[in-house]
PDB file of C-alpha atoms in Angstrom:
ATOM      1  CA  MET A   3       3.650  51.543   1.800  1.00  0.00           C
ATOM      2  CA  LYS A   4       0.459  53.064   2.403  1.00  0.00           C
ATOM      3  CA  TYR A   5      -0.718  56.067  -0.625  1.00  0.00           C
ATOM      4  CA  PHE A   6      -2.748  58.794   0.501  1.00  0.00           C
ATOM      5  CA  ALA A   7      -5.226  61.075  -1.700  1.00  0.00           C
ATOM      6  CA  ILE A   8      -5.227  64.692  -0.277  1.00  0.00           C
ATOM      7  CA  VAL A   9      -8.377  66.068  -1.286  1.00  0.00           C
ATOM      8  CA  THR A  10      -9.994  69.461  -1.699  1.00  0.00           C
ATOM      9  CA  ALA A  11     -13.411  70.033  -0.524  1.00  0.00           C
ATOM     10  CA  GLU A  12     -14.639  70.147  -4.449  1.00  0.00           C
ATOM     11  CA  ASN A  13     -13.692  66.583  -4.123  1.00  0.00           C
ATOM     12  CA  LEU A  14     -10.677  66.691  -6.585  1.00  0.00           C
ATOM     13  CA  VAL A  15      -7.385  65.003  -5.907  1.00  0.00           C
ATOM     14  CA  GLU A  16      -4.568  67.463  -5.580  1.00  0.00           C
ATOM     15  CA  GLN A  17      -1.971  65.044  -4.630  1.00  0.00           C
ATOM     16  CA  VAL A  18      -1.134  61.767  -3.092  1.00  0.00           C
ATOM     17  CA  ILE A  19       1.222  61.681  -0.763  1.00  0.00           C
ATOM     18  CA  THR A  20       3.483  57.957   0.064  1.00  0.00           C
ATOM     19  CA  ALA A  21       3.367  57.290   4.500  1.00  0.00           C
ATOM     20  CA  SER A  22       4.140  53.714   6.336  1.00  0.00           C
ATOM     21  CA  GLY A  23       2.189  53.189   9.955  1.00  0.00           C
ATOM     22  CA  ASN A  24      -0.600  52.438  10.642  1.00  0.00           C
ATOM     23  CA  SER A  25      -3.661  53.433   8.159  1.00  0.00           C
ATOM     24  CA  GLU A  26      -6.288  54.943  10.327  1.00  0.00           C
ATOM     25  CA  GLU A  27      -3.484  57.345  12.770  1.00  0.00           C
ATOM     26  CA  LEU A  28      -1.860  58.499   8.859  1.00  0.00           C
ATOM     27  CA  LYS A  29      -5.301  59.425   7.762  1.00  0.00           C
ATOM     28  CA  VAL A  30      -6.195  62.291  11.005  1.00  0.00           C
ATOM     29  CA  GLN A  31      -2.812  63.004  10.835  1.00  0.00           C
ATOM     30  CA  TYR A  32      -2.496  64.065   7.093  1.00  0.00           C
ATOM     31  CA  GLU A  33      -5.902  65.544   7.256  1.00  0.00           C
ATOM     32  CA  SER A  34      -5.027  67.511  10.171  1.00  0.00           C
ATOM     33  CA  ILE A  35      -1.530  68.796   8.475  1.00  0.00           C
ATOM     34  CA  PHE A  36      -3.432  69.452   5.173  1.00  0.00           C
ATOM     35  CA  GLY A  37      -7.761  70.785   6.769  1.00  0.00           C
ATOM     36  CA  LYS A  38      -8.341  68.529   3.570  1.00  0.00           C
ATOM     37  CA  GLN A  39      -9.987  65.053   3.210  1.00  0.00           C
ATOM     38  CA  CYS A  40      -7.321  62.013   2.848  1.00  0.00           C
ATOM     39  CA  ILE A  41      -8.529  58.946   1.628  1.00  0.00           C
ATOM     40  CA  GLU A  42      -6.343  55.742   1.059  1.00  0.00           C
ATOM     41  CA  THR A  43      -5.855  54.686  -2.550  1.00  0.00           C
ATOM     42  CA  PHE A  44      -4.157  51.195  -3.625  1.00  0.00           C
ATOM     43  CA  ARG A  45      -1.777  50.951  -6.483  1.00  0.00           C
ATOM     44  CA  ASP A  46      -3.074  47.671  -7.473  1.00  0.00           C
ATOM     45  CA  GLY A  47      -6.030  49.503  -7.396  1.00  0.00           C
ATOM     46  CA  SER A  48      -8.255  46.919  -5.363  1.00  0.00           C
ATOM     47  CA  GLN A  49     -10.472  49.399  -3.532  1.00  0.00           C
ATOM     48  CA  ARG A  50     -11.538  52.707  -4.702  1.00  0.00           C
ATOM     49  CA  LYS A  51     -11.417  51.061  -8.856  1.00  0.00           C
ATOM     50  CA  ARG A  52      -7.886  52.876  -9.371  1.00  0.00           C
ATOM     51  CA  PHE A  53      -4.853  54.441  -7.898  1.00  0.00           C
ATOM     52  CA  ALA A  54      -5.376  58.056  -7.634  1.00  0.00           C
ATOM     53  CA  GLY A  55      -3.726  60.633  -8.745  1.00  0.00           C
ATOM     54  CA  PRO A  56      -3.324  64.593  -8.968  1.00  0.00           C
ATOM     55  CA  GLY A  57      -6.875  65.827 -11.596  1.00  0.00           C
ATOM     56  CA  MET A  58      -8.619  62.722 -10.940  1.00  0.00           C
ATOM     57  CA  SER A  59     -12.163  63.429  -8.969  1.00  0.00           C
ATOM     58  CA  TYR A  60     -13.519  60.923  -5.888  1.00  0.00           C
ATOM     59  CA  SER A  61     -16.667  59.679  -6.086  1.00  0.00           C
ATOM     60  CA  ASP A  62     -18.515  59.126  -2.322  1.00  0.00           C
ATOM     61  CA  ALA A  63     -21.428  57.557  -4.047  1.00  0.00           C
ATOM     62  CA  ALA A  64     -19.160  54.970  -6.450  1.00  0.00           C
ATOM     63  CA  ASP A  65     -16.046  54.636  -3.376  1.00  0.00           C
ATOM     64  CA  ALA A  66     -14.058  55.622  -6.581  1.00  0.00           C
ATOM     65  CA  PHE A  67     -11.509  57.972  -7.897  1.00  0.00           C
ATOM     66  CA  ILE A  68     -12.286  59.414 -11.043  1.00  0.00           C
ATOM     67  CA  TYR A  69     -11.102  60.338 -14.259  1.00  0.00           C
ATOM     68  CA  SER A  70     -11.967  64.185 -15.798  1.00  0.00           C
ATOM     69  CA  LYS A  71     -14.856  63.676 -17.603  1.00  0.00           C
ATOM     70  CA  PRO A  72     -13.907  63.566 -21.426  1.00  0.00           C
ATOM     71  CA  PHE A  73     -17.201  64.948 -23.672  1.00  0.00           C
ATOM     72  CA  ASN A  74     -19.837  66.584 -21.454  1.00  0.00           C
ATOM     73  CA  SER A  75     -22.418  64.146 -23.006  1.00  0.00           C
ATOM     74  CA  TRP A  76     -21.165  61.453 -21.322  1.00  0.00           C
ATOM     75  CA  VAL A  77     -22.431  60.453 -17.800  1.00  0.00           C
ATOM     76  CA  LEU A  78     -20.757  58.125 -14.537  1.00  0.00           C
ATOM     77  CA  ASN A  79     -21.432  54.722 -14.036  1.00  0.00           C
ATOM     78  CA  ASN A  80     -20.969  54.603 -10.477  1.00  0.00           C
ATOM     79  CA  GLU A  81     -20.731  50.751 -10.348  1.00  0.00           C
ATOM     80  CA  THR A  82     -17.502  50.348 -13.184  1.00  0.00           C
ATOM     81  CA  ALA A  83     -16.459  54.337 -11.885  1.00  0.00           C
ATOM     82  CA  GLU A  84     -16.370  55.166 -15.517  1.00  0.00           C
ATOM     83  CA  TRP A  85     -17.840  57.535 -18.561  1.00  0.00           C
ATOM     84  CA  GLU A  86     -19.741  56.011 -20.835  1.00  0.00           C
ATOM     85  CA  ALA A  87     -20.663  57.567 -23.831  1.00  0.00           C
ATOM     86  CA  PRO A  88     -24.753  58.135 -24.464  1.00  0.00           C
ATOM     87  CA  GLN A  89     -23.798  55.612 -27.337  1.00  0.00           C
ATOM     88  CA  ALA A  90     -22.014  52.020 -27.318  1.00  0.00           C
ATOM     89  CA  LYS A  91     -18.933  52.202 -29.043  1.00  0.00           C
ATOM     90  CA  PRO A  92     -18.529  50.343 -32.381  1.00  0.00           C
ATOM     91  CA  ALA A  93     -16.460  47.843 -32.748  1.00  0.00           C
ATOM     92  CA  ASP A  94     -12.210  48.329 -33.976  1.00  0.00           C
ATOM     93  CA  THR A  95     -11.066  46.047 -36.269  1.00  0.00           C
ATOM     94  CA  ASP A  96      -7.745  45.869 -38.424  1.00  0.00           C
ATOM     95  CA  THR A  97      -8.756  48.286 -40.736  1.00  0.00           C
ATOM     96  CA  GLU A  98     -11.234  50.679 -38.770  1.00  0.00           C
ATOM     97  CA  TYR A  99     -11.277  52.210 -35.277  1.00  0.00           C
ATOM     98  CA  TYR A 100     -14.083  54.843 -34.349  1.00  0.00           C
ATOM     99  CA  SER A 101     -13.806  57.662 -31.883  1.00  0.00           C
ATOM    100  CA  TRP A 102     -16.195  59.499 -29.978  1.00  0.00           C
ATOM    101  CA  ASP A 103     -17.552  63.005 -31.691  1.00  0.00           C
ATOM    102  CA  GLU A 104     -18.800  65.420 -29.030  1.00  0.00           C
ATOM    103  CA  SER A 105     -20.008  67.766 -31.757  1.00  0.00           C
ATOM    104  CA  SER A 106     -22.432  65.500 -33.688  1.00  0.00           C
ATOM    105  CA  VAL A 107     -22.599  63.622 -30.381  1.00  0.00           C
ATOM    106  CA  SER A 108     -22.058  59.525 -32.010  1.00  0.00           C
ATOM    107  CA  TRP A 109     -18.087  57.431 -33.485  1.00  0.00           C
ATOM    108  CA  THR A 110     -16.594  58.767 -36.292  1.00  0.00           C
ATOM    109  CA  LYS A 111     -15.214  55.710 -38.433  1.00  0.00           C
ATOM    110  CA  ASN A 112     -11.776  56.098 -39.250  1.00  0.00           C
ATOM    111  CA  ILE A 113      -9.550  54.017 -41.626  1.00  0.00           C
ATOM    112  CA  VAL A 114      -5.989  52.940 -40.780  1.00  0.00           C
ATOM    113  CA  PHE A 115      -3.759  52.536 -43.878  1.00  0.00           C
ATOM    114  CA  ASN A 116      -1.198  50.074 -44.275  1.00  0.00           C
ATOM    115  CA  LEU A 117       1.453  52.307 -46.329  1.00  0.00           C
ATOM    116  CA  SER A 118       4.868  51.532 -47.000  1.00  0.00           C
ATOM    117  CA  GLN A 119       7.186  53.756 -45.871  1.00  0.00           C
ATOM    118  CA  ALA A 120       7.458  55.538 -48.916  1.00  0.00           C
ATOM    119  CA  ASP A 121       4.060  56.014 -49.747  1.00  0.00           C
ATOM    120  CA  SER A 122       3.836  57.587 -46.104  1.00  0.00           C
ATOM    121  CA  ASP A 123       7.088  59.577 -46.244  1.00  0.00           C
ATOM    122  CA  LEU A 124       5.600  60.776 -49.671  1.00  0.00           C
ATOM    123  CA  LEU A 125       2.659  61.962 -47.647  1.00  0.00           C
ATOM    124  CA  ALA A 126       3.928  63.557 -45.153  1.00  0.00           C
ATOM    125  CA  THR A 127       4.425  66.336 -47.589  1.00  0.00           C
ATOM    126  CA  VAL A 128       1.429  66.873 -48.702  1.00  0.00           C
ATOM    127  CA  SER A 129      -0.849  69.829 -46.528  1.00  0.00           C
ATOM    128  CA  THR A 130      -3.564  69.690 -49.865  1.00  0.00           C
ATOM    129  CA  VAL A 131      -5.807  68.130 -52.412  1.00  0.00           C
ATOM    130  CA  GLU A 132      -3.403  69.630 -55.171  1.00  0.00           C
ATOM    131  CA  GLU A 133      -0.799  68.451 -53.847  1.00  0.00           C
ATOM    132  CA  LEU A 134      -1.853  65.174 -53.692  1.00  0.00           C
ATOM    133  CA  GLU A 135      -3.412  65.304 -56.824  1.00  0.00           C
ATOM    134  CA  ALA A 136       0.361  66.710 -58.403  1.00  0.00           C
ATOM    135  CA  ILE A 137       2.765  63.153 -56.587  1.00  0.00           C
ATOM    136  CA  LYS A 138      -0.234  60.735 -56.290  1.00  0.00           C
ATOM    137  CA  ASP A 139       1.895  59.335 -59.431  1.00  0.00           C
ATOM    138  CA  GLN A 140       4.978  58.354 -57.566  1.00  0.00           C
ATOM    139  CA  LEU A 141       2.821  57.012 -55.160  1.00  0.00           C
ATOM    140  CA  SER A 142       2.725  53.038 -54.931  1.00  0.00           C
ATOM    141  CA  GLU A 143      -0.365  51.201 -56.704  1.00  0.00           C
ATOM    142  CA  ASP A 144      -0.935  49.603 -53.412  1.00  0.00           C
ATOM    143  CA  GLY A 145      -0.639  52.945 -51.660  1.00  0.00           C
ATOM    144  CA  ARG A 146      -3.146  54.373 -54.869  1.00  0.00           C
ATOM    145  CA  ALA A 147      -5.232  51.969 -54.053  1.00  0.00           C
ATOM    146  CA  GLN A 148      -5.937  51.912 -49.878  1.00  0.00           C
ATOM    147  CA  LEU A 149      -5.888  55.921 -51.116  1.00  0.00           C
ATOM    148  CA  ASN A 150      -9.011  55.505 -53.088  1.00  0.00           C
ATOM    149  CA  LEU A 151      -6.716  57.689 -55.563  1.00  0.00           C
ATOM    150  CA  GLY A 152      -7.346  54.688 -59.001  1.00  0.00           C
TER     151      GLY A 152
END
């Protein structure tokens, strides 16, 4: 089975179609039918970095299908066809992970809690600091410690 991305003049993938036969003949046929560029894509990502999908774009410079730009500050690495943040991401651990904050153009540390189901269920009912203060004594000792509630 062969797969072809139908690509607009702006290099956006509109759709991916499947067919069987000679790649060059199919490419010419589909370009004639759709009136748009037709680029073969491969399920295993062996060519053009990854399998194309609607909403992605095609880069001639990288000869790759590229996901949408996640943030304005990120730049495309033409060798890997991946978007890169202006600064390297710190390593995630079992207790913390990092997410990108575009407003500060930096990585923000997030804490992973390992709360009991009872503590999680109780916290799900809270929407304000005042409500948290009111129920903190109902949390387990471990839950209060993880949340620094003493």
